[in-house]
Short mmCIF file of C-alpha atoms in Angstrom, two decimals:
data_model
loop_
_atom_site.label_atom_id
_atom_site.label_comp_id
_atom_site.label_asym_id
_atom_site.label_seq_id
_atom_site.Cartn_x
_atom_site.Cartn_y
_atom_site.Cartn_z
CA MET M 1 27.98 2.29 -36.41
CA GLU M 2 29.98 -0.06 -33.85
CA TRP M 3 28.44 -1.17 -31.05
CA ASN M 4 31.55 0.21 -29.00
CA GLU M 5 30.82 3.76 -30.21
CA LEU M 6 27.45 3.51 -27.92
CA PHE M 7 30.11 3.46 -25.02
CA ASP M 8 32.81 6.26 -26.07
CA GLY M 9 29.69 8.97 -27.30
CA SER M 10 30.95 8.67 -30.57
CA GLY M 11 28.24 7.76 -32.61
CA ASP M 12 25.48 10.41 -33.41
CA GLY M 13 23.94 12.65 -31.04
CA ASP M 14 23.40 15.83 -29.75
CA ALA M 15 26.03 16.54 -25.83
CA VAL M 16 24.80 15.69 -23.03
CA ASP M 17 24.66 19.90 -21.16
CA PRO M 18 27.16 19.01 -17.98
CA ALA M 19 26.32 22.66 -16.25
CA HIS M 20 22.99 20.07 -15.97
CA ASP M 21 25.55 16.31 -14.82
CA PRO M 22 27.35 17.15 -11.93
CA VAL M 23 29.64 14.14 -13.42
CA SER M 24 30.39 14.53 -16.55
CA GLY M 25 34.42 14.28 -17.06
CA PRO M 26 36.22 13.41 -20.20
CA SER M 27 35.37 10.67 -20.54
CA GLY M 28 32.64 11.65 -22.35
CA VAL M 29 29.86 9.80 -19.72
CA GLY M 30 27.40 12.31 -17.54
CA SER M 31 26.12 9.78 -15.28
CA ILE M 32 25.79 6.17 -14.81
CA GLU M 33 23.12 5.09 -12.33
CA LEU M 34 22.58 1.14 -10.88
CA PHE M 35 19.51 -0.61 -10.46
CA ASP M 36 18.67 -4.12 -8.28
CA LEU M 37 15.43 -4.98 -10.71
CA ASP M 38 15.02 -8.26 -8.96
CA ASP M 39 15.47 -7.46 -5.31
CA ASP M 40 18.53 -10.27 -4.83
CA GLY M 41 20.78 -7.65 -3.29
CA TYR M 42 22.37 -6.85 -6.68
CA GLU M 43 22.97 -3.70 -8.73
CA GLU M 44 22.76 -5.73 -11.68
CA THR M 45 21.82 -3.23 -13.95
CA ARG M 46 23.86 -0.57 -15.16
CA VAL M 47 22.24 3.33 -16.77
CA SER M 48 24.62 5.74 -18.46
CA HIS M 49 23.84 9.11 -19.70
CA THR M 50 26.51 9.81 -22.69
CA GLU M 51 26.38 12.41 -24.83
CA ALA M 52 25.62 10.09 -27.95
CA GLY M 53 22.68 9.07 -25.05
CA MET M 54 21.68 7.03 -23.10
CA THR M 55 22.67 2.98 -22.17
CA VAL M 56 20.81 0.46 -20.52
CA ALA M 57 23.67 -2.76 -19.09
CA ARG M 58 22.62 -6.06 -17.79
CA ASP M 59 24.28 -8.81 -16.18
CA ARG M 60 21.23 -11.69 -15.96
CA ASP M 61 22.72 -14.28 -15.07
CA GLY M 62 24.83 -12.33 -11.96
CA ASP M 63 28.93 -13.83 -13.59
CA GLY M 64 29.14 -9.95 -12.78
CA VAL M 65 30.05 -9.71 -16.84
CA MET M 66 27.01 -7.64 -18.70
CA ASP M 67 25.35 -10.23 -20.73
CA THR M 68 22.54 -7.23 -22.44
CA PHE M 69 22.57 -3.54 -23.68
CA THR M 70 20.03 -0.79 -25.26
CA SER M 71 21.82 1.96 -27.26
CA ILE M 72 19.09 4.80 -27.37
CA GLN M 73 20.16 7.63 -28.65
CA SER M 74 19.19 11.10 -27.75
CA GLY M 75 17.32 11.40 -31.61
CA GLY M 76 15.87 7.92 -29.82
CA ARG M 77 17.08 5.48 -32.68
CA TYR M 78 17.17 2.53 -30.69
CA GLN M 79 19.81 -0.59 -30.96
CA SER M 80 19.63 -3.93 -28.56
CA TRP M 81 22.66 -6.16 -27.93
CA GLU M 82 23.40 -9.41 -25.90
CA ILE M 83 26.92 -11.47 -25.72
CA SER M 84 27.04 -14.85 -26.65
CA ARG M 85 28.70 -17.90 -25.22
CA ALA M 86 30.31 -20.43 -27.97
CA ASP M 87 30.06 -23.44 -26.75
CA ASP M 88 34.77 -23.26 -25.69
CA GLY M 89 34.08 -19.80 -23.88
CA THR M 90 34.50 -17.50 -26.91
CA ALA M 91 32.04 -15.33 -26.60
CA ARG M 92 30.76 -12.16 -28.95
CA TRP M 93 28.11 -9.51 -29.02
CA GLU M 94 25.64 -9.90 -31.61
CA GLN M 95 22.65 -7.58 -32.48
CA THR M 96 19.30 -8.50 -31.25
CA SER M 97 17.08 -5.34 -32.81
CA SER M 98 17.04 -1.90 -33.50
CA GLY M 99 14.67 0.79 -34.96
CA ASP M 100 13.71 4.22 -34.10
CA ALA M 101 11.47 4.84 -30.69
CA PHE M 102 9.78 7.64 -32.25
CA GLU M 103 8.97 5.93 -35.41
#
């Protein structure tokens, strides 16, 4: 599975039941919640529920760009990714861990 499938719901996993989710739409996003985990007044953490499961993304340095994300599929499979920046300013996502939450 590619990392972008974790956001768009095209990966494996059971669908979110739209009857229990008032925000469901054609994009497959069931709900999005924002959190300020470090109590600095900036909601740096975003939790998205999709048809594929749940994604947690975090802007660790406060620059407005999500630096890490973890996807947990409805079956328990997870993948974590982190953005890596080169000296020339280009960025790419690198997988940092994966596994099964229920093993």
